[in-house]
Amino acid sequence: MSLRPSLLARLAARTAEREQANLRRRLRTIDHVDGPWLELDGKQLLSFCSNDYLGLAQHPQLIAAFKRVADDEGVGSGSAHLICGHRAEHAALEQALAEWTGRERALLFSTGYMANLGVQQALLSDGDVCVQDKLNHACLLDGAKLSGAELKRYPHGDVAGAARQLASRSTAAALLATDGVFSMDGDMAPLRELATLCTREGATLMVDDAHGLGVLGDDGAGSVAAAGLSPREVPVLMATLGKALGCHGAFVAGSAALIEGLLQSARPYIYTTAMPPALAAAALAAVQLARTESWRRERLNSHIERFRQGAAELGLALMPSSTAIQPLLLGDADTALAAAQMLEQHGFLVSAIRPPTVPAGQARLRITLSATHEEEHVDQLLEALAKLPQHGVPAPHV
Ligand SMILES: *Cc1c(COP(=O)(O)O)cnc(C)c1O
């Protein structure tokens, strides 16, 4: 008999603990999607939890591009980019993304998660420091942990806190990484102040713009463009294709030297199969639509304004956000779960975000708006929110 603990038993015990704390995550199967409508367990629900902010995921031009390339080239790319998986569709998409974001080159990754692991693994080594906002997306934090660098976090949005963390390792090579738009809070990073700090400290600034690309800036080029920052100030820009662009995958944009370095060194780029070329073609169509159809951003912004105004009239304590992500902080996890269940009974799907995704005591409804919504949908959601027993709690200072 071995004295070794069983890994599977330990995992099962952890799951049971989650269950007991009523924090077990539940996988639900959506049977059909039609714009903002979902079919779930035989019921039609109006969704306020998708990241398809511009309504491109079901756009006929994306579908046509996908089908055209799938007809000619099939489905799988067959290999990693550096073997024989890199096709004309990938090259064209990379060029369009570089041009849109105003950078010399862009490099595709299979997912945003992998892009964040890849960038940090390629740039950072033992002895370096990686300074991050406490509320950065999980994969930015994971990427720093895997890179071997020391991870130092600062309070949310606190530029002075970031400065202290950098100063504590004043001779170490440093990367400062932040979400452009915070995924669970919807607020924006103080990019201009962070850029000034990084310039002064000789640190490299990386922005993860998963929720800004397509949505912010005049032609949707994202939070960095909206802040008027140059490629010199933000040398590493990462964004995803699975949110406002309605596709799947991600990219990093920057100088030709950065991209060549990633291509040589980023293991999550090198050792994985290239995305299907049909997907790259669909994403290229999405970039063109996102850039040119500014009415989608205008419609989204008008929904955001309508929602915030209506919420204020109802006395709902929304978190301070001007983006498509409009969280209603409810505090404890059970309250958030009960609120989501009540909304579902009224025909709305809104996700309750609970620890450990957010800090303990900060469970919330994460409401997302999209250009696919109609004004009346926003009004109907507000009516349902007004019936909640709890109207939100003021945002804490993190
Ligand atoms: C969604 C998200 C990612 C991960 O992107 P995927 O392509 O879904 O893996 C990374 N960063 C942020 C801020 C995100 O919201």
Short mmCIF file of C-alpha atoms and ligand atoms in Angstrom, two decimals:
data_model
loop_
_atom_site.label_atom_id
_atom_site.label_comp_id
_atom_site.label_asym_id
_atom_site.label_seq_id
_atom_site.Cartn_x
_atom_site.Cartn_y
_atom_site.Cartn_z
CA MET A 1 0.00 0.00 0.00
CA SER A 2 1.34 3.38 -0.98
CA LEU A 3 1.16 6.34 1.39
CA ARG A 4 0.80 8.65 -1.55
CA PRO A 5 -2.29 10.90 -1.56
CA SER A 6 -4.62 10.25 -4.47
CA LEU A 7 -4.81 13.13 -6.92
CA LEU A 8 -8.26 12.19 -8.10
CA ALA A 9 -9.62 11.93 -4.55
CA ARG A 10 -8.15 15.33 -3.71
CA LEU A 11 -9.76 16.91 -6.75
CA ALA A 12 -13.11 15.34 -5.88
CA ALA A 13 -12.82 16.71 -2.34
CA ARG A 14 -12.19 20.19 -3.71
CA THR A 15 -15.25 19.92 -5.94
CA ALA A 16 -17.32 18.79 -2.94
CA GLU A 17 -16.11 21.83 -0.98
CA ARG A 18 -17.24 24.09 -3.80
CA GLU A 19 -20.60 22.38 -3.81
CA GLN A 20 -20.97 22.84 -0.06
CA ALA A 21 -20.15 26.53 -0.32
CA ASN A 22 -22.79 26.75 -3.06
CA LEU A 23 -20.03 27.88 -5.45
CA ARG A 24 -20.15 24.97 -7.84
CA ARG A 25 -20.04 26.08 -11.46
CA ARG A 26 -22.70 24.60 -13.67
CA LEU A 27 -22.25 23.89 -17.38
CA ARG A 28 -25.36 24.67 -19.37
CA THR A 29 -25.99 23.64 -22.95
CA ILE A 30 -27.47 26.28 -25.22
CA ASP A 31 -29.56 24.67 -27.95
CA HIS A 32 -29.81 27.60 -30.32
CA VAL A 33 -28.73 31.22 -30.71
CA ASP A 34 -30.50 33.87 -32.75
CA GLY A 35 -29.13 37.37 -32.20
CA PRO A 36 -29.70 38.20 -28.53
CA TRP A 37 -32.06 35.23 -28.11
CA LEU A 38 -30.99 31.88 -26.72
CA GLU A 39 -32.82 28.62 -26.39
CA LEU A 40 -32.04 26.86 -23.12
CA ASP A 41 -33.91 23.92 -21.58
CA GLY A 42 -36.71 24.45 -24.06
CA LYS A 43 -37.15 28.12 -23.12
CA GLN A 44 -36.44 31.28 -25.12
CA LEU A 45 -34.25 33.64 -23.11
CA LEU A 46 -33.01 37.12 -23.87
CA SER A 47 -29.27 37.03 -23.30
CA PHE A 48 -27.34 39.75 -21.51
CA CYS A 49 -24.17 37.74 -21.03
CA SER A 50 -22.53 37.35 -24.43
CA ASN A 51 -19.37 39.22 -25.44
CA ASP A 52 -20.61 39.55 -29.03
CA TYR A 53 -20.82 43.30 -28.45
CA LEU A 54 -21.20 44.35 -32.08
CA GLY A 55 -23.45 41.49 -33.16
CA LEU A 56 -20.95 40.09 -35.67
CA ALA A 57 -20.95 36.42 -34.64
CA GLN A 58 -23.89 35.62 -36.92
CA HIS A 59 -23.24 38.22 -39.61
CA PRO A 60 -23.87 36.87 -43.15
CA GLN A 61 -20.54 38.23 -44.43
CA LEU A 62 -18.61 36.33 -41.76
CA ILE A 63 -20.56 33.16 -42.48
CA ALA A 64 -20.02 33.56 -46.24
CA ALA A 65 -16.25 34.08 -45.81
CA PHE A 66 -16.06 31.05 -43.52
CA LYS A 67 -17.98 28.86 -45.97
CA ARG A 68 -16.04 30.02 -49.02
CA VAL A 69 -12.68 29.08 -47.50
CA ALA A 70 -14.02 25.87 -45.92
CA ASP A 71 -15.33 24.83 -49.36
CA ASP A 72 -11.93 25.41 -50.97
CA GLU A 73 -9.53 24.49 -48.18
CA GLY A 74 -11.41 22.26 -45.77
CA VAL A 75 -11.57 22.71 -42.03
CA GLY A 76 -8.30 22.09 -40.18
CA SER A 77 -5.07 23.94 -40.95
CA GLY A 78 -3.23 20.64 -40.59
CA SER A 79 -0.22 21.91 -38.72
CA ALA A 80 1.45 24.60 -36.65
CA HIS A 81 2.14 27.96 -38.34
CA LEU A 82 5.87 27.29 -38.63
CA ILE A 83 5.42 23.89 -40.31
CA CYS A 84 2.80 24.23 -43.05
CA GLY A 85 -0.27 25.60 -41.25
CA HIS A 86 0.22 29.28 -42.09
CA ARG A 87 -2.07 30.12 -45.00
CA ALA A 88 -2.85 33.16 -47.11
CA GLU A 89 -5.94 33.79 -44.93
CA HIS A 90 -3.80 34.03 -41.77
CA ALA A 91 -1.32 36.36 -43.47
CA ALA A 92 -4.10 38.63 -44.74
CA LEU A 93 -5.73 38.77 -41.29
CA GLU A 94 -2.42 39.59 -39.57
CA GLN A 95 -1.82 42.41 -42.01
CA ALA A 96 -5.32 43.84 -41.48
CA LEU A 97 -4.93 43.67 -37.69
CA ALA A 98 -1.53 45.43 -37.81
CA GLU A 99 -2.96 48.16 -39.99
CA TRP A 100 -6.06 48.61 -37.81
CA THR A 101 -4.07 48.89 -34.59
CA GLY A 102 -1.38 51.07 -36.21
CA ARG A 103 1.47 48.68 -35.57
CA GLU A 104 4.16 47.21 -37.83
CA ARG A 105 3.11 43.60 -37.50
CA ALA A 106 0.63 41.27 -35.81
CA LEU A 107 0.83 37.58 -34.91
CA LEU A 108 -2.15 35.25 -34.51
CA PHE A 109 -2.59 32.96 -31.52
CA SER A 110 -5.19 30.22 -31.10
CA THR A 111 -6.76 31.90 -28.05
CA GLY A 112 -6.27 34.98 -25.91
CA TYR A 113 -5.25 32.76 -23.05
CA MET A 114 -2.39 31.37 -25.10
CA ALA A 115 -1.38 34.81 -26.40
CA ASN A 116 -0.97 36.09 -22.85
CA LEU A 117 1.03 33.03 -21.81
CA GLY A 118 3.17 33.30 -24.94
CA VAL A 119 4.02 36.98 -24.68
CA GLN A 120 5.04 36.78 -21.05
CA GLN A 121 6.98 33.56 -21.47
CA ALA A 122 8.89 35.05 -24.42
CA LEU A 123 9.62 38.41 -22.80
CA LEU A 124 10.23 37.53 -19.15
CA SER A 125 12.81 35.41 -17.34
CA ASP A 126 13.84 34.56 -13.79
CA GLY A 127 14.90 37.72 -11.97
CA ASP A 128 12.55 40.01 -13.92
CA VAL A 129 9.45 41.62 -12.44
CA CYS A 130 5.93 41.64 -13.83
CA VAL A 131 3.66 44.30 -12.35
CA GLN A 132 -0.08 43.80 -12.79
CA ASP A 133 -3.43 45.24 -11.76
CA LYS A 134 -5.08 42.99 -9.15
CA LEU A 135 -8.17 42.64 -11.30
CA ASN A 136 -6.39 41.63 -14.51
CA HIS A 137 -7.82 38.66 -16.38
CA ALA A 138 -6.82 35.27 -14.97
CA CYS A 139 -4.68 34.40 -17.98
CA LEU A 140 -2.51 37.50 -17.64
CA LEU A 141 -1.85 36.53 -14.03
CA ASP A 142 -1.24 32.87 -14.99
CA GLY A 143 1.15 33.96 -17.73
CA ALA A 144 3.26 35.91 -15.26
CA LYS A 145 3.38 32.96 -12.87
CA LEU A 146 4.54 30.62 -15.63
CA SER A 147 7.16 33.09 -16.92
CA GLY A 148 9.48 32.74 -13.94
CA ALA A 149 9.39 36.49 -13.23
CA GLU A 150 8.28 37.85 -9.88
CA LEU A 151 4.61 38.83 -10.04
CA LYS A 152 3.75 42.00 -8.12
CA ARG A 153 0.16 43.18 -8.10
CA TYR A 154 -1.19 46.65 -7.35
CA PRO A 155 -4.66 47.71 -6.19
CA HIS A 156 -7.14 48.11 -9.02
CA GLY A 157 -6.43 51.16 -11.17
CA ASP A 158 -3.91 52.51 -8.66
CA VAL A 159 -1.09 54.14 -10.63
CA ALA A 160 0.78 55.16 -7.45
CA GLY A 161 0.55 51.54 -6.31
CA ALA A 162 1.98 50.42 -9.66
CA ALA A 163 4.80 52.94 -9.25
CA ARG A 164 5.62 51.54 -5.80
CA GLN A 165 5.74 47.99 -7.15
CA LEU A 166 8.09 49.04 -9.96
CA ALA A 167 10.27 51.05 -7.57
CA SER A 168 10.61 48.04 -5.27
CA ARG A 169 12.59 46.33 -8.05
CA SER A 170 14.20 49.38 -9.64
CA THR A 171 16.98 47.55 -11.49
CA ALA A 172 14.99 44.55 -12.73
CA ALA A 173 13.72 44.29 -16.30
CA ALA A 174 10.00 45.01 -15.96
CA LEU A 175 6.75 44.37 -17.77
CA LEU A 176 3.63 46.23 -16.63
CA ALA A 177 0.54 44.41 -17.91
CA THR A 178 -3.05 45.57 -17.65
CA ASP A 179 -6.47 44.86 -19.11
CA GLY A 180 -7.58 47.84 -21.23
CA VAL A 181 -11.21 47.25 -20.19
CA PHE A 182 -11.59 45.06 -17.10
CA SER A 183 -13.52 41.94 -17.96
CA MET A 184 -15.62 41.61 -14.80
CA ASP A 185 -15.87 45.31 -13.92
CA GLY A 186 -16.19 47.06 -17.27
CA ASP A 187 -14.10 50.05 -16.23
CA MET A 188 -11.02 51.20 -18.13
CA ALA A 189 -7.40 51.19 -17.02
CA PRO A 190 -5.72 54.59 -16.55
CA LEU A 191 -3.67 53.89 -19.68
CA ARG A 192 -2.21 57.36 -20.18
CA GLU A 193 -0.90 57.55 -16.60
CA LEU A 194 0.43 53.99 -16.77
CA ALA A 195 2.20 54.80 -20.04
CA THR A 196 3.84 57.86 -18.47
CA LEU A 197 4.92 55.76 -15.51
CA CYS A 198 6.39 53.03 -17.74
CA THR A 199 8.28 55.55 -19.85
CA ARG A 200 9.77 57.12 -16.71
CA GLU A 201 10.64 53.74 -15.17
CA GLY A 202 11.93 52.09 -18.36
CA ALA A 203 9.26 49.38 -18.03
CA THR A 204 7.49 47.80 -21.00
CA LEU A 205 3.71 48.34 -21.09
CA MET A 206 1.43 45.55 -22.29
CA VAL A 207 -2.31 46.09 -22.76
CA ASP A 208 -4.82 43.23 -23.06
CA ASP A 209 -7.63 44.80 -25.03
CA ALA A 210 -9.97 41.80 -25.24
CA HIS A 211 -13.00 43.97 -24.38
CA GLY A 212 -11.86 47.22 -26.01
CA LEU A 213 -11.08 46.16 -29.58
CA GLY A 214 -14.00 46.83 -31.89
CA VAL A 215 -15.85 48.75 -29.20
CA LEU A 216 -13.67 51.75 -28.30
CA GLY A 217 -11.94 54.33 -30.47
CA ASP A 218 -13.19 56.01 -33.63
CA ASP A 219 -12.85 53.05 -35.95
CA GLY A 220 -12.95 50.52 -33.12
CA ALA A 221 -9.17 50.20 -32.83
CA GLY A 222 -9.57 49.83 -29.08
CA SER A 223 -8.72 51.41 -25.76
CA VAL A 224 -5.11 52.21 -26.66
CA ALA A 225 -6.18 54.14 -29.75
CA ALA A 226 -8.98 55.80 -27.77
CA ALA A 227 -6.39 56.98 -25.22
CA GLY A 228 -4.29 58.37 -28.09
CA LEU A 229 -1.24 56.30 -27.15
CA SER A 230 1.51 55.51 -29.65
CA PRO A 231 3.15 52.14 -30.31
CA ARG A 232 6.20 53.49 -28.49
CA GLU A 233 4.10 54.06 -25.35
CA VAL A 234 2.28 50.72 -25.62
CA PRO A 235 4.77 48.43 -27.35
CA VAL A 236 2.82 45.24 -26.63
CA LEU A 237 -0.86 45.14 -27.60
CA MET A 238 -2.87 41.96 -27.30
CA ALA A 239 -6.53 41.53 -28.21
CA THR A 240 -8.94 38.72 -28.97
CA LEU A 241 -11.12 37.82 -31.93
CA GLY A 242 -13.76 36.00 -29.87
CA LYS A 243 -15.52 38.98 -28.34
CA ALA A 244 -16.56 42.07 -30.34
CA LEU A 245 -15.26 40.46 -33.53
CA GLY A 246 -17.58 37.51 -33.09
CA CYS A 247 -15.01 34.86 -34.08
CA HIS A 248 -12.35 33.00 -32.12
CA GLY A 249 -8.62 33.39 -31.49
CA ALA A 250 -6.36 36.29 -30.64
CA PHE A 251 -3.35 38.30 -31.76
CA VAL A 252 -0.45 40.35 -30.52
CA ALA A 253 0.48 43.53 -32.39
CA GLY A 254 3.68 45.51 -32.11
CA SER A 255 7.00 46.27 -33.75
CA ALA A 256 8.42 43.93 -36.35
CA ALA A 257 11.14 43.01 -33.84
CA LEU A 258 8.62 42.08 -31.14
CA ILE A 259 6.61 39.91 -33.53
CA GLU A 260 9.71 38.19 -34.91
CA GLY A 261 10.83 37.53 -31.32
CA LEU A 262 7.47 35.98 -30.43
CA LEU A 263 7.52 33.87 -33.56
CA GLN A 264 10.95 32.52 -32.52
CA SER A 265 10.30 32.12 -28.79
CA ALA A 266 6.65 32.03 -27.74
CA ARG A 267 5.94 28.37 -27.08
CA PRO A 268 2.12 28.70 -27.15
CA TYR A 269 2.58 30.07 -30.68
CA ILE A 270 5.15 27.55 -31.89
CA TYR A 271 3.82 24.29 -30.51
CA THR A 272 0.18 24.43 -31.47
CA THR A 273 -1.96 23.96 -34.54
CA ALA A 274 -2.77 27.11 -36.50
CA MET A 275 -6.40 28.24 -36.37
CA PRO A 276 -8.57 27.01 -39.27
CA PRO A 277 -8.02 29.23 -42.32
CA ALA A 278 -11.80 29.60 -42.74
CA LEU A 279 -11.89 31.16 -39.28
CA ALA A 280 -9.14 33.61 -40.27
CA ALA A 281 -11.17 34.57 -43.34
CA ALA A 282 -14.27 35.15 -41.19
CA ALA A 283 -12.21 37.26 -38.76
CA LEU A 284 -10.92 39.37 -41.67
CA ALA A 285 -14.52 40.06 -42.70
CA ALA A 286 -15.25 40.97 -39.06
CA VAL A 287 -12.34 43.44 -38.96
CA GLN A 288 -13.63 45.16 -42.08
CA LEU A 289 -17.16 45.41 -40.68
CA ALA A 290 -15.99 46.53 -37.23
CA ARG A 291 -13.88 49.29 -38.78
CA THR A 292 -16.45 50.62 -41.20
CA GLU A 293 -19.87 50.04 -39.62
CA SER A 294 -19.57 52.60 -36.85
CA TRP A 295 -23.37 52.46 -36.40
CA ARG A 296 -22.80 49.26 -34.43
CA ARG A 297 -20.71 51.14 -31.86
CA GLU A 298 -23.18 54.02 -31.85
CA ARG A 299 -26.08 51.64 -31.24
CA LEU A 300 -24.18 49.87 -28.45
CA ASN A 301 -23.29 53.20 -26.84
CA SER A 302 -26.87 54.35 -26.99
CA HIS A 303 -27.97 51.12 -25.25
CA ILE A 304 -25.30 51.66 -22.58
CA GLU A 305 -26.55 55.21 -21.97
CA ARG A 306 -30.19 54.08 -21.88
CA PHE A 307 -29.39 51.29 -19.45
CA ARG A 308 -27.37 53.47 -17.08
CA GLN A 309 -29.95 56.24 -17.12
CA GLY A 310 -32.79 53.77 -16.45
CA ALA A 311 -30.81 52.09 -13.69
CA ALA A 312 -30.14 55.44 -12.02
CA GLU A 313 -33.87 56.23 -12.08
CA LEU A 314 -34.59 52.89 -10.42
CA GLY A 315 -31.87 53.41 -7.81
CA LEU A 316 -29.84 50.43 -9.02
CA ALA A 317 -26.24 50.75 -7.83
CA LEU A 318 -24.41 49.89 -11.05
CA MET A 319 -20.64 49.77 -10.92
CA PRO A 320 -18.87 52.75 -12.55
CA SER A 321 -18.49 51.60 -16.15
CA SER A 322 -19.02 53.28 -19.49
CA THR A 323 -18.48 50.14 -21.55
CA ALA A 324 -20.65 47.24 -22.72
CA ILE A 325 -19.91 45.45 -19.42
CA GLN A 326 -22.36 46.80 -16.80
CA PRO A 327 -22.02 44.88 -13.54
CA LEU A 328 -24.48 45.14 -10.68
CA LEU A 329 -22.60 44.38 -7.48
CA LEU A 330 -24.66 42.30 -5.04
CA GLY A 331 -22.06 41.22 -2.49
CA ASP A 332 -22.48 37.66 -1.42
CA ALA A 333 -22.53 34.77 -3.84
CA ASP A 334 -25.95 33.43 -2.81
CA THR A 335 -27.62 36.80 -3.44
CA ALA A 336 -26.04 37.01 -6.90
CA LEU A 337 -27.10 33.46 -7.73
CA ALA A 338 -30.66 34.05 -6.54
CA ALA A 339 -30.84 37.23 -8.64
CA ALA A 340 -29.67 35.40 -11.76
CA GLN A 341 -32.24 32.66 -11.14
CA MET A 342 -35.03 35.17 -10.68
CA LEU A 343 -34.06 36.91 -13.93
CA GLU A 344 -34.07 33.59 -15.73
CA GLN A 345 -37.62 32.94 -14.53
CA HIS A 346 -38.53 36.27 -16.10
CA GLY A 347 -36.88 35.28 -19.40
CA PHE A 348 -33.39 36.80 -19.14
CA LEU A 349 -30.04 35.08 -19.08
CA VAL A 350 -27.53 37.09 -17.04
CA SER A 351 -24.52 35.50 -15.41
CA ALA A 352 -23.85 35.62 -11.71
CA ILE A 353 -20.10 36.08 -11.28
CA ARG A 354 -18.91 34.65 -7.99
CA PRO A 355 -15.62 33.97 -6.19
CA PRO A 356 -12.99 32.93 -7.10
CA THR A 357 -13.58 34.75 -10.41
CA VAL A 358 -14.11 37.94 -8.37
CA PRO A 359 -12.94 38.68 -4.79
CA ALA A 360 -15.02 37.29 -1.89
CA GLY A 361 -17.93 39.57 -1.00
CA GLN A 362 -18.01 41.06 -4.51
CA ALA A 363 -20.31 38.67 -6.32
CA ARG A 364 -22.26 40.41 -9.03
CA LEU A 365 -24.49 40.19 -12.04
CA ARG A 366 -22.33 40.78 -15.09
CA ILE A 367 -24.71 42.38 -17.56
CA THR A 368 -23.39 42.82 -21.09
CA LEU A 369 -25.05 44.85 -23.81
CA SER A 370 -24.79 44.34 -27.54
CA ALA A 371 -25.71 46.03 -30.78
CA THR A 372 -28.02 43.03 -31.36
CA HIS A 373 -30.30 44.26 -28.55
CA GLU A 374 -33.31 46.48 -29.25
CA GLU A 375 -34.12 49.45 -27.02
CA GLU A 376 -37.16 47.60 -25.70
CA HIS A 377 -34.90 44.72 -24.61
CA VAL A 378 -32.92 47.12 -22.45
CA ASP A 379 -36.15 48.50 -20.97
CA GLN A 380 -37.46 44.99 -20.28
CA LEU A 381 -34.27 44.05 -18.46
CA LEU A 382 -34.53 47.19 -16.33
CA GLU A 383 -38.12 46.28 -15.41
CA ALA A 384 -36.98 42.84 -14.30
CA LEU A 385 -34.03 44.25 -12.32
CA ALA A 386 -36.41 46.59 -10.51
CA LYS A 387 -38.13 43.52 -9.07
CA LEU A 388 -34.95 42.23 -7.43
CA PRO A 389 -35.11 42.34 -3.63
CA GLN A 390 -31.66 43.92 -3.56
CA HIS A 391 -30.71 46.81 -5.82
CA GLY A 392 -26.98 46.51 -5.61
CA VAL A 393 -24.42 47.70 -3.13
CA PRO A 394 -22.02 50.60 -3.61
CA ALA A 395 -18.73 49.53 -5.22
CA PRO A 396 -16.01 48.96 -2.61
CA HIS A 397 -12.59 50.50 -2.92
CA VAL A 398 -10.42 47.58 -4.01
C1 LIG B 1 -11.57 36.61 -22.73
C2 LIG B 1 -10.30 37.22 -22.27
C3 LIG B 1 -9.07 36.63 -22.55
C4 LIG B 1 -8.96 35.25 -23.12
O1 LIG B 1 -9.25 35.23 -24.48
P1 LIG B 1 -9.73 33.87 -25.15
O2 LIG B 1 -9.53 34.09 -26.59
O3 LIG B 1 -11.16 33.71 -24.76
O4 LIG B 1 -8.86 32.78 -24.60
C5 LIG B 1 -7.93 37.32 -22.22
N1 LIG B 1 -7.98 38.50 -21.60
C6 LIG B 1 -9.15 39.10 -21.29
C7 LIG B 1 -9.15 40.42 -20.61
C8 LIG B 1 -10.35 38.46 -21.61
O5 LIG B 1 -11.50 39.02 -21.27
#
